[in-house]
PDB file of C-alpha atoms in Angstrom:
ATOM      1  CA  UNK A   1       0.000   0.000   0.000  1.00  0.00           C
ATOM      2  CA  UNK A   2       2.887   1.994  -0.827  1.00  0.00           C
ATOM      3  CA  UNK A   3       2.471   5.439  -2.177  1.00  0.00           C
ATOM      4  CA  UNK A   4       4.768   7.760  -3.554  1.00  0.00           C
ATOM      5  CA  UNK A   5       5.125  11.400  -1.401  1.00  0.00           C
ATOM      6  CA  UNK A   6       3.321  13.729  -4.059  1.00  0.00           C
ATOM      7  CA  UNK A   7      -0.047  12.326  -3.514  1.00  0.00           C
ATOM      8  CA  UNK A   8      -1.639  13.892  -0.608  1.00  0.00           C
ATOM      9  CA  UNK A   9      -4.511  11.355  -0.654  1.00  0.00           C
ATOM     10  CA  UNK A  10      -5.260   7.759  -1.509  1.00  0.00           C
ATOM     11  CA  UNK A  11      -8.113   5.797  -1.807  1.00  0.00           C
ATOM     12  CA  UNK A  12      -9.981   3.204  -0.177  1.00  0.00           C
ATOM     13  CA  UNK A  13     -10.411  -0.385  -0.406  1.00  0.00           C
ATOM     14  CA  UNK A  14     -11.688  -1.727   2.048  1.00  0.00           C
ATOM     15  CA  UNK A  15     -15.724  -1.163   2.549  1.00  0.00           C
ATOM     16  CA  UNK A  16     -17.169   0.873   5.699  1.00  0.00           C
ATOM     17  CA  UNK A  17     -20.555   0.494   4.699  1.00  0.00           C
ATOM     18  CA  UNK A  18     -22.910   2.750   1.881  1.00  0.00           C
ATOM     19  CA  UNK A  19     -22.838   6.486   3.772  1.00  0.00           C
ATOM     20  CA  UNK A  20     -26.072   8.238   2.239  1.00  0.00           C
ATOM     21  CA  UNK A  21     -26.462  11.984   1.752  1.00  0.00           C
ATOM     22  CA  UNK A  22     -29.222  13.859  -0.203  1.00  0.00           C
ATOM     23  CA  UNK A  23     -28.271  16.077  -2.856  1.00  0.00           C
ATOM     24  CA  UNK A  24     -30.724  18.069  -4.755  1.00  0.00           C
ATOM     25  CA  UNK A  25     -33.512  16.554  -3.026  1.00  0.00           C
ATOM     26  CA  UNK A  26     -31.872  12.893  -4.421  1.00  0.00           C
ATOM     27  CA  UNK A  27     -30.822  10.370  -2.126  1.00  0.00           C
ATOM     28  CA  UNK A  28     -27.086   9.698  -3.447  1.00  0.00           C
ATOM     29  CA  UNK A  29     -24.712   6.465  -2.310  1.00  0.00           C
ATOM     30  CA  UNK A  30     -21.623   7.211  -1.869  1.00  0.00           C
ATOM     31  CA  UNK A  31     -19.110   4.456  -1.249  1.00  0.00           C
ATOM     32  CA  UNK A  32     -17.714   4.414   2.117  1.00  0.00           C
ATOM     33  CA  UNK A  33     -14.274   5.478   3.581  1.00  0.00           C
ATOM     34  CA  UNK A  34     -11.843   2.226   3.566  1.00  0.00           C
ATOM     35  CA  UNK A  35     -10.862   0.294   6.776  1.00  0.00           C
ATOM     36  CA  UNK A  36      -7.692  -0.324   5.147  1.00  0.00           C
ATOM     37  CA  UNK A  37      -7.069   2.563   4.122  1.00  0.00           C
ATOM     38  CA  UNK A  38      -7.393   3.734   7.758  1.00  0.00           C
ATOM     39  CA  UNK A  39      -4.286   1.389   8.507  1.00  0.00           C
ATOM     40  CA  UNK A  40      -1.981   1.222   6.079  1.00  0.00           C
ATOM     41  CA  UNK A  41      -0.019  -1.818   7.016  1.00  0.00           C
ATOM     42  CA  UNK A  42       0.770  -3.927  10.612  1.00  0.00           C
ATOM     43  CA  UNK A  43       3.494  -3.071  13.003  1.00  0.00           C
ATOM     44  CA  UNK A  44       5.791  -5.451  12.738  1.00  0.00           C
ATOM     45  CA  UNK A  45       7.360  -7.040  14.656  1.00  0.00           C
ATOM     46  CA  UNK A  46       5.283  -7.549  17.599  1.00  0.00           C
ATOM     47  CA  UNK A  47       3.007  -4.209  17.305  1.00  0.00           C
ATOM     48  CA  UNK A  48       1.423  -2.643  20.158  1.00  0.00           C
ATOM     49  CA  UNK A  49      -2.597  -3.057  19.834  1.00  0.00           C
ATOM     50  CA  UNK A  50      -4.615  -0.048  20.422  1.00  0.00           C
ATOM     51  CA  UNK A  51      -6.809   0.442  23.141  1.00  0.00           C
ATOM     52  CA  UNK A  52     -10.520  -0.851  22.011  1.00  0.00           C
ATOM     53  CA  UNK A  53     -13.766   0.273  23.683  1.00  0.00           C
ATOM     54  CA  UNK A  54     -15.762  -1.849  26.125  1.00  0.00           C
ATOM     55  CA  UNK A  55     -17.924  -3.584  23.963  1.00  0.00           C
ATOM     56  CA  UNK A  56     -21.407  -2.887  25.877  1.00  0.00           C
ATOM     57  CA  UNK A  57     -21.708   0.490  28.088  1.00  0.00           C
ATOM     58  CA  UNK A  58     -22.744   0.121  31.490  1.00  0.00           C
ATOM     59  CA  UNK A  59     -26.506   1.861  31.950  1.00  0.00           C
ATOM     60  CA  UNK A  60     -27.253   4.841  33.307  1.00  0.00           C
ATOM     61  CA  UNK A  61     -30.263   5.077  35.305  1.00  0.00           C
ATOM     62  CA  UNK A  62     -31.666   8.741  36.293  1.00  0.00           C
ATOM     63  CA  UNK A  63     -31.928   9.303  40.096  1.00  0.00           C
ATOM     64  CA  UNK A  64     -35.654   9.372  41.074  1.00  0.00           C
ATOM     65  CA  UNK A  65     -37.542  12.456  41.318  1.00  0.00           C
ATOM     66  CA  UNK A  66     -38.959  12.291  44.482  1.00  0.00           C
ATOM     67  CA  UNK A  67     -40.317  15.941  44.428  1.00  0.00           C
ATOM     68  CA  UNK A  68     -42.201  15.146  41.508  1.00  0.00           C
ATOM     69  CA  UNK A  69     -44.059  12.568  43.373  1.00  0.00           C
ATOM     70  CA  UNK A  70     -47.769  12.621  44.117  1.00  0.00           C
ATOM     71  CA  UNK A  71     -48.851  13.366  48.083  1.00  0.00           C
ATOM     72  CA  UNK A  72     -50.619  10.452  49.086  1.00  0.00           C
ATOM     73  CA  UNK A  73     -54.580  11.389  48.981  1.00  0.00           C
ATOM     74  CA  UNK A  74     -56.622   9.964  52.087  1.00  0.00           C
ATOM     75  CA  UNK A  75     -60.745  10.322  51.868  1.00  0.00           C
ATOM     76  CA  UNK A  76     -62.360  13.028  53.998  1.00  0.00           C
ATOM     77  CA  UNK A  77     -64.782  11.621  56.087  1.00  0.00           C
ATOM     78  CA  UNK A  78     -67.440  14.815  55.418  1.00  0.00           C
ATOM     79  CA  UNK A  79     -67.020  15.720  51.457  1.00  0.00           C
ATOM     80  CA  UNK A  80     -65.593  19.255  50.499  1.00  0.00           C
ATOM     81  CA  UNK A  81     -67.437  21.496  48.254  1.00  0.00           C
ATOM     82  CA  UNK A  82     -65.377  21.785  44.938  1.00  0.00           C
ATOM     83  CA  UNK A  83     -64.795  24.919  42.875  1.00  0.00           C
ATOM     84  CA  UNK A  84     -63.199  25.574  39.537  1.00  0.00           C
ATOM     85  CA  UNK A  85     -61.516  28.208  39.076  1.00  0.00           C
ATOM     86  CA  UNK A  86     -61.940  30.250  35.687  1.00  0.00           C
ATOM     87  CA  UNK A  87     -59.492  30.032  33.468  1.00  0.00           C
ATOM     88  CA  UNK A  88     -56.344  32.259  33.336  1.00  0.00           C
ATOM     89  CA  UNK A  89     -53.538  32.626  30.663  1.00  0.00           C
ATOM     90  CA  UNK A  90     -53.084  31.013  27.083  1.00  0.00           C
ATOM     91  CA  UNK A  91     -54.294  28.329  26.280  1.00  0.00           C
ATOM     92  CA  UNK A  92     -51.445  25.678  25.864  1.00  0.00           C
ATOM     93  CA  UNK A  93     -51.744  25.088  22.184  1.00  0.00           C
ATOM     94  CA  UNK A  94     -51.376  29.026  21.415  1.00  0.00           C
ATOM     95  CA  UNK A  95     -48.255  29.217  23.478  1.00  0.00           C
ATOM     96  CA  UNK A  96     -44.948  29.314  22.072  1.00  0.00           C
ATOM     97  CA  UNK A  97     -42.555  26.715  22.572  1.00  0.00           C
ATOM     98  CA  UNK A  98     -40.475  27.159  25.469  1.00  0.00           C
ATOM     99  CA  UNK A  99     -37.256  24.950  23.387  1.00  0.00           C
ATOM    100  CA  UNK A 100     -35.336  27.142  21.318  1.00  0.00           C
ATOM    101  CA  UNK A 101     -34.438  25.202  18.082  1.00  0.00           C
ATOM    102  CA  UNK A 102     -30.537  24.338  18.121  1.00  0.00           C
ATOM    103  CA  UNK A 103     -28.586  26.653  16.448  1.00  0.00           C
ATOM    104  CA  UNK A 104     -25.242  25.715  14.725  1.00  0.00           C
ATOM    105  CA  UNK A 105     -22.164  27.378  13.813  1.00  0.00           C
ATOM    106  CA  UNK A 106     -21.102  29.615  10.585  1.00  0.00           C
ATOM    107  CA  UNK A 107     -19.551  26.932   7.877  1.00  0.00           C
ATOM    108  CA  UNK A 108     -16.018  27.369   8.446  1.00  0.00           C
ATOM    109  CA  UNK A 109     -13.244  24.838   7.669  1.00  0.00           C
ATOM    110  CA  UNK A 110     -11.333  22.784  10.396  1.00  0.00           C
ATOM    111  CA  UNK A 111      -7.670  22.985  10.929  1.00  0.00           C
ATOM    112  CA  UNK A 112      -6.774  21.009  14.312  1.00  0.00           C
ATOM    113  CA  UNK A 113      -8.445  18.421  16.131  1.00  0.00           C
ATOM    114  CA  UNK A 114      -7.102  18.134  20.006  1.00  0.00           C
ATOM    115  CA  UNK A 115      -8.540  15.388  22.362  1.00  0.00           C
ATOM    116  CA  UNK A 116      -6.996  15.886  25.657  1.00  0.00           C
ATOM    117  CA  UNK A 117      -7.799  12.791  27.208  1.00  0.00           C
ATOM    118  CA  UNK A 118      -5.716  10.831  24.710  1.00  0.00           C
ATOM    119  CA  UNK A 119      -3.178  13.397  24.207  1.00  0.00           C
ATOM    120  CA  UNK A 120      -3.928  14.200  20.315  1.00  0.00           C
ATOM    121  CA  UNK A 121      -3.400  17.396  18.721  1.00  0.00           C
ATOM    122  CA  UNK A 122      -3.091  17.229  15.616  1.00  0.00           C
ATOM    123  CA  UNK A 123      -3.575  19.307  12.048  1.00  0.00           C
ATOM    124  CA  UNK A 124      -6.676  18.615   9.626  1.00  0.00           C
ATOM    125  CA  UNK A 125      -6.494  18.382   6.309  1.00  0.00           C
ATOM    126  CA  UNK A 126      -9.651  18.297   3.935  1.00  0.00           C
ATOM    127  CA  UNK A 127     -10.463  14.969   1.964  1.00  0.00           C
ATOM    128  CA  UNK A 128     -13.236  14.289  -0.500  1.00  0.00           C
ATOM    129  CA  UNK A 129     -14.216  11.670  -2.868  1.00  0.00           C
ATOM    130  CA  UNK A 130     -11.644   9.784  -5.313  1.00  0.00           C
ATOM    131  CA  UNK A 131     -13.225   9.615  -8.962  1.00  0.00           C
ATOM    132  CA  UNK A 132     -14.859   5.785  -8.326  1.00  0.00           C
ATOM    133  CA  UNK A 133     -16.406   7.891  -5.306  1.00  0.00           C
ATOM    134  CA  UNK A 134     -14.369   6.619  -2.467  1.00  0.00           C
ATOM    135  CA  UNK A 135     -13.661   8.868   0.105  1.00  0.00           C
ATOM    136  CA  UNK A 136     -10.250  10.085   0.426  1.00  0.00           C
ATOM    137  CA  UNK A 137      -8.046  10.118   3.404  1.00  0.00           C
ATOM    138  CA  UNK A 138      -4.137  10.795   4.094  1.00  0.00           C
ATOM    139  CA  UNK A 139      -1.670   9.118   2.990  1.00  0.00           C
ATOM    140  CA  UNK A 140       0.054   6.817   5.141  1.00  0.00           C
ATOM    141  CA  UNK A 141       3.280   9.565   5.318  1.00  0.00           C
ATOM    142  CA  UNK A 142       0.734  11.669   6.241  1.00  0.00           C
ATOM    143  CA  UNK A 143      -0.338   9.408   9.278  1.00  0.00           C
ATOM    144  CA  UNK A 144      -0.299  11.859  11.832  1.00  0.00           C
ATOM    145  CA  UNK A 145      -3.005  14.163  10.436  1.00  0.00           C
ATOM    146  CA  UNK A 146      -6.574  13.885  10.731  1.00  0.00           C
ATOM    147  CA  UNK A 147      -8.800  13.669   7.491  1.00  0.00           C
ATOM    148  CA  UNK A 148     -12.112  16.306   7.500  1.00  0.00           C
ATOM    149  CA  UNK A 149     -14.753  15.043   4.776  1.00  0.00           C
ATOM    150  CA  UNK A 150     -15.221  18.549   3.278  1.00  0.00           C
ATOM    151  CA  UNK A 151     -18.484  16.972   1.127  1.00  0.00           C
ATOM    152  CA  UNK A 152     -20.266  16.882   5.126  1.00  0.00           C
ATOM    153  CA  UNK A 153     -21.149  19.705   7.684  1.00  0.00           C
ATOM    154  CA  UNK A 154     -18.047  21.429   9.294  1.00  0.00           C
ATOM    155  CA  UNK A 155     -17.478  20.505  12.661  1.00  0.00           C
ATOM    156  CA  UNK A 156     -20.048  22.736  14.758  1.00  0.00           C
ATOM    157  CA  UNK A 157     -22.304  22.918  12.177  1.00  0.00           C
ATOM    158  CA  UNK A 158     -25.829  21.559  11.790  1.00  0.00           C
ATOM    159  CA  UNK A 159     -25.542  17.848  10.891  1.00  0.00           C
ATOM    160  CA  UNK A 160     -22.850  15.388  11.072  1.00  0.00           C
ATOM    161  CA  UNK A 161     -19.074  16.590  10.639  1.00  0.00           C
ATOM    162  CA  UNK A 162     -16.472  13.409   9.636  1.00  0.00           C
ATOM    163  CA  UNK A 163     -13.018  13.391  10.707  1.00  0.00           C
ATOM    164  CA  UNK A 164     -11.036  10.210   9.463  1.00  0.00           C
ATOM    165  CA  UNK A 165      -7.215   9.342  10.457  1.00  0.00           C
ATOM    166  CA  UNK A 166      -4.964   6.349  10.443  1.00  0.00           C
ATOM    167  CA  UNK A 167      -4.851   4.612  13.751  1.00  0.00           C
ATOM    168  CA  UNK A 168      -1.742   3.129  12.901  1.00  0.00           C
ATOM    169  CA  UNK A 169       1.123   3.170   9.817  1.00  0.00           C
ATOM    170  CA  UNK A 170       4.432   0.974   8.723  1.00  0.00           C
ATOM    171  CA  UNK A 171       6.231   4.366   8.073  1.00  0.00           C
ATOM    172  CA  UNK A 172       5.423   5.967  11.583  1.00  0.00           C
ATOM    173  CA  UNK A 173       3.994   3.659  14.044  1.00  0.00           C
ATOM    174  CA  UNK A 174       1.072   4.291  15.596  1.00  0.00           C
ATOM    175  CA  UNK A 175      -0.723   7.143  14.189  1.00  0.00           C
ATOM    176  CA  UNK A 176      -3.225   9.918  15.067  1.00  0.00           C
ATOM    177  CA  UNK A 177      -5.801   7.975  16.125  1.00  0.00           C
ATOM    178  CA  UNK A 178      -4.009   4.576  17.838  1.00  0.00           C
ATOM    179  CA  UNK A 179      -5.487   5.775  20.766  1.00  0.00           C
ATOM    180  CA  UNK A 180      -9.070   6.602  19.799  1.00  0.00           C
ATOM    181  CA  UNK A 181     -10.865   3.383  21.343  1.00  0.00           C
ATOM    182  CA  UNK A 182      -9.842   4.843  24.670  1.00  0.00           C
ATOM    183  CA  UNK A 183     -11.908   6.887  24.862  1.00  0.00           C
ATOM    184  CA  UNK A 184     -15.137   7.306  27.256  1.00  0.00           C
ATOM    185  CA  UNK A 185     -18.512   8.601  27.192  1.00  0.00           C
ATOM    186  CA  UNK A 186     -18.110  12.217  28.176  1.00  0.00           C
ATOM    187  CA  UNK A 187     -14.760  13.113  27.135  1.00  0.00           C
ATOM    188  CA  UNK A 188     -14.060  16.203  25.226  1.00  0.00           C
ATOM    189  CA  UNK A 189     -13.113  16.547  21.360  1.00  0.00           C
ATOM    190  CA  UNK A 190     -12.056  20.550  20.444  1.00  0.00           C
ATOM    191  CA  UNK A 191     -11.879  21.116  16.925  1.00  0.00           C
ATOM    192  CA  UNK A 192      -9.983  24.524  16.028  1.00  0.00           C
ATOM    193  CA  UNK A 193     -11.673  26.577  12.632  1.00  0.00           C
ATOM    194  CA  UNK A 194     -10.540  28.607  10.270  1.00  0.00           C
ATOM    195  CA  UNK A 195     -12.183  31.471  11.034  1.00  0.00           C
ATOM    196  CA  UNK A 196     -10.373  31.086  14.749  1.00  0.00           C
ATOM    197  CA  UNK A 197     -13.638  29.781  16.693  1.00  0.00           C
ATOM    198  CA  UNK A 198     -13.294  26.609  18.289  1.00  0.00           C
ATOM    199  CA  UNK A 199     -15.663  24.067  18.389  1.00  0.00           C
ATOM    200  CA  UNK A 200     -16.194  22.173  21.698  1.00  0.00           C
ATOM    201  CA  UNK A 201     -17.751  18.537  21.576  1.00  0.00           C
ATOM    202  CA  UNK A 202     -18.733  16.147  24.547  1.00  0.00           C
ATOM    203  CA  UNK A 203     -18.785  12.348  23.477  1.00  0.00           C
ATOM    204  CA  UNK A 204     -21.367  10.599  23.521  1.00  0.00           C
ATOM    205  CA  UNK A 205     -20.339   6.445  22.430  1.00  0.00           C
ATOM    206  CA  UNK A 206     -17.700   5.177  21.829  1.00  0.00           C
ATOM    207  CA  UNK A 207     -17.772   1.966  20.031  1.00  0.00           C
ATOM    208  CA  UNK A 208     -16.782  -0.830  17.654  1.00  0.00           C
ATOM    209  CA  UNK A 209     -18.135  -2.206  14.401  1.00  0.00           C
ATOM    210  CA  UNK A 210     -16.995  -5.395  12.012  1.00  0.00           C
ATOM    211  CA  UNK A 211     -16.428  -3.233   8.608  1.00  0.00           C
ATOM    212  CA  UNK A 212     -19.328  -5.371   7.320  1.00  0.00           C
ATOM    213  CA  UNK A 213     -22.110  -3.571   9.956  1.00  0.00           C
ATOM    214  CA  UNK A 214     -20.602   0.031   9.802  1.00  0.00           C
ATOM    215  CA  UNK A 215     -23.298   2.091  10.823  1.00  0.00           C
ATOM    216  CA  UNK A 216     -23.360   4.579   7.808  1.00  0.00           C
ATOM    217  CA  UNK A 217     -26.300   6.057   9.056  1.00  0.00           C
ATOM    218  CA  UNK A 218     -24.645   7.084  12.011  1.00  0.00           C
ATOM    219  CA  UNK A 219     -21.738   8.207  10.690  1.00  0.00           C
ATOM    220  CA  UNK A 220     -22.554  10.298   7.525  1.00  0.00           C
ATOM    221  CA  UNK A 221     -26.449  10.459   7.908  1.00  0.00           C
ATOM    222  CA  UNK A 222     -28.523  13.486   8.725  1.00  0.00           C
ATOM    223  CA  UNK A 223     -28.412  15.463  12.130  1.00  0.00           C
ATOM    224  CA  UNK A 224     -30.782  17.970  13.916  1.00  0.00           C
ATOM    225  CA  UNK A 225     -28.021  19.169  16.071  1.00  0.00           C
ATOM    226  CA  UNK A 226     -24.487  19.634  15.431  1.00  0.00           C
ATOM    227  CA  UNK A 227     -22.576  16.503  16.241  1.00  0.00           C
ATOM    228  CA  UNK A 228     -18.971  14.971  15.523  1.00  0.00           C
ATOM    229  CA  UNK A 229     -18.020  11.733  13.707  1.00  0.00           C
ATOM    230  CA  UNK A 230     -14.350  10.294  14.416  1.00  0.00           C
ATOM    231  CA  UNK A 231     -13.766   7.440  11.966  1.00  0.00           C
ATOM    232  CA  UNK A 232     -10.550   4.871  12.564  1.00  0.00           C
ATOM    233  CA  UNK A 233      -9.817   0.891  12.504  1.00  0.00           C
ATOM    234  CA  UNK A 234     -10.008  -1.315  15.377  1.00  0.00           C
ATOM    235  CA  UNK A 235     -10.710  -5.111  15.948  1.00  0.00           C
ATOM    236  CA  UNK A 236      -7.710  -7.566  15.194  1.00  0.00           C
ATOM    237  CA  UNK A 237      -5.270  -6.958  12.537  1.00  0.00           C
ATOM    238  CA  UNK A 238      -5.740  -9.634   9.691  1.00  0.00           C
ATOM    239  CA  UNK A 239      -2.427 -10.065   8.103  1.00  0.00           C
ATOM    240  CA  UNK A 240      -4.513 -12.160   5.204  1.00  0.00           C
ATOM    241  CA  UNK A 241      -5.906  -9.438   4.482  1.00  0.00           C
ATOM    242  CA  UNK A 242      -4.205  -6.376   5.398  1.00  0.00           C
ATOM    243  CA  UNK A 243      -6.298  -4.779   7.368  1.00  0.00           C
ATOM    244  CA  UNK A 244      -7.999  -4.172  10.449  1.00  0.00           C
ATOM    245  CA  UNK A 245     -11.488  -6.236  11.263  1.00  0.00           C
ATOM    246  CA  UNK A 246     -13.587  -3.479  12.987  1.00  0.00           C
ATOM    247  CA  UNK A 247     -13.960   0.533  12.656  1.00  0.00           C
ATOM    248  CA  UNK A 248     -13.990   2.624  15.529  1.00  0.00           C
ATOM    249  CA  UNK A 249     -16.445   5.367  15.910  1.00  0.00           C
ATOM    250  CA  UNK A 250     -17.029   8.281  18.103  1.00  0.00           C
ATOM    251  CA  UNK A 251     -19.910   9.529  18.290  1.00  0.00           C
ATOM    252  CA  UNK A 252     -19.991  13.365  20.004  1.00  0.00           C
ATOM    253  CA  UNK A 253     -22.250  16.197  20.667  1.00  0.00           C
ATOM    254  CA  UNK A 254     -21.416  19.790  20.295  1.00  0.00           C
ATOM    255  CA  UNK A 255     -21.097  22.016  23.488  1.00  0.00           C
ATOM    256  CA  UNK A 256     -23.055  24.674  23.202  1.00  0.00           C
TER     257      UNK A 256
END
């Protein structure tokens, strides 16, 4: 999977899955990002793994409300004479709603993706689609930097914003995103713009699919809110094949 230096992108081969956007009202395919591609080739010899996330979540169950509970009612033994009282206000269907609709960020392209927790920080670089409509992503010389799919929202934006990167690479070792899988529900994901903002994200899962269930809803499907995508390989490596057997995906939430 060699490439030579002057070719700031490559294609994939592997298959993540069928990521579906609409354009001009048409539902288009597009073929998905490349596990392979997201790996280059094994550490050898001996490579360190990467850190993969716990395979089921433990659940979170809300503390009880106990202010919101009902006082117990107990029968009067002589009955009370009722009123109504007459009615005061709107009435609930001509009130506005009290939920302000989310509101996103200017488009504005990304330039550095830090993620304290795992110690990244690291420059973006914008990828598209190859001409067989692959997506893009850097080269394995350019394993340290993060991949932004420029044909998706920018990261704060409405919708889903993709960031790719290698997780690891035969000319570097591991690679932007070798740590990734550590991650944990609630970590933070800042994505620096270029029109200086920065865009703050809290995560929301972390977790692991065989390339052959990638979840390209998920991952490149519509969004009401702003939310991140962070796309690398995980699983086993498969020397047969080249490649990793999984793809890693974080799944994050923009801080307002």
């Amino acid at each position: 999977m060699a490439q030579s230096p002057d070719v700031p992108t490559r294609s994939a081969s592997g298959r993540h899955g069928k990521p579906w956007r609409a354009a001009g009202g048409v539902l288009v395919a597009l073929l998905a990002l490349s596990g392979a591609a997201l790996v280059g080739t094994g550490l050898n010899p001996a490579p360190a793994q990467p850190p993969q996330p716990a395979d089921v979540e433990p659940e979170v169950y809300p503390e009880p409300d106990w202010a919101a509970e009902p006082a117990p009612q107990w029968e009067s033994a002589s009955p009370t004479p009722s009123t109504t009282a007459a009615p005061t206000g709107t009435p609930p269907s001509a009130r506005a709603s009290t939920t302000p609709a989310p509101v996103g960020m200017p488009r504005s392209e990304p330039t550095k993706i830090t993620i304290p927790r795992i110690k990244v920080d690291a420059k973006i670089m914008s990828v598209g689609l190859n001409g067989d409509g692959t997506v893009q992503v850097p080269s394995l010389k350019q394993a340290r930097l993060a991949g932004w799919y420029k044909v998706g929202a920018s990261p704060g934006e409405i919708g889903n914003a993709v960031i790719v990167g290698h997780v690891d690479s035969a000319a570097i070792g591991p690679a932007v995103f070798f740590k990734l899988g550590a991650l944990t529900r609630g970590d933070e994901v800042r994505v620096t713009r270029k029109d200086g903002k920065v865009a703050r994200f809290r995560v929301d899962t972390v977790k692991s699919y065989p390339k052959t269930s990638f979840p390209s809803e998920v991952v490149y499907g519509t969004a009401d809110t702003a939310k991140l995508q962070v796309v690398t390989c995980g699983g086993r490596f498969d020397k047969k094949e080249g490649s990793y057997t999984n793809n890693i995906v974080v799944s994050a939430s923009r801080i307002p």
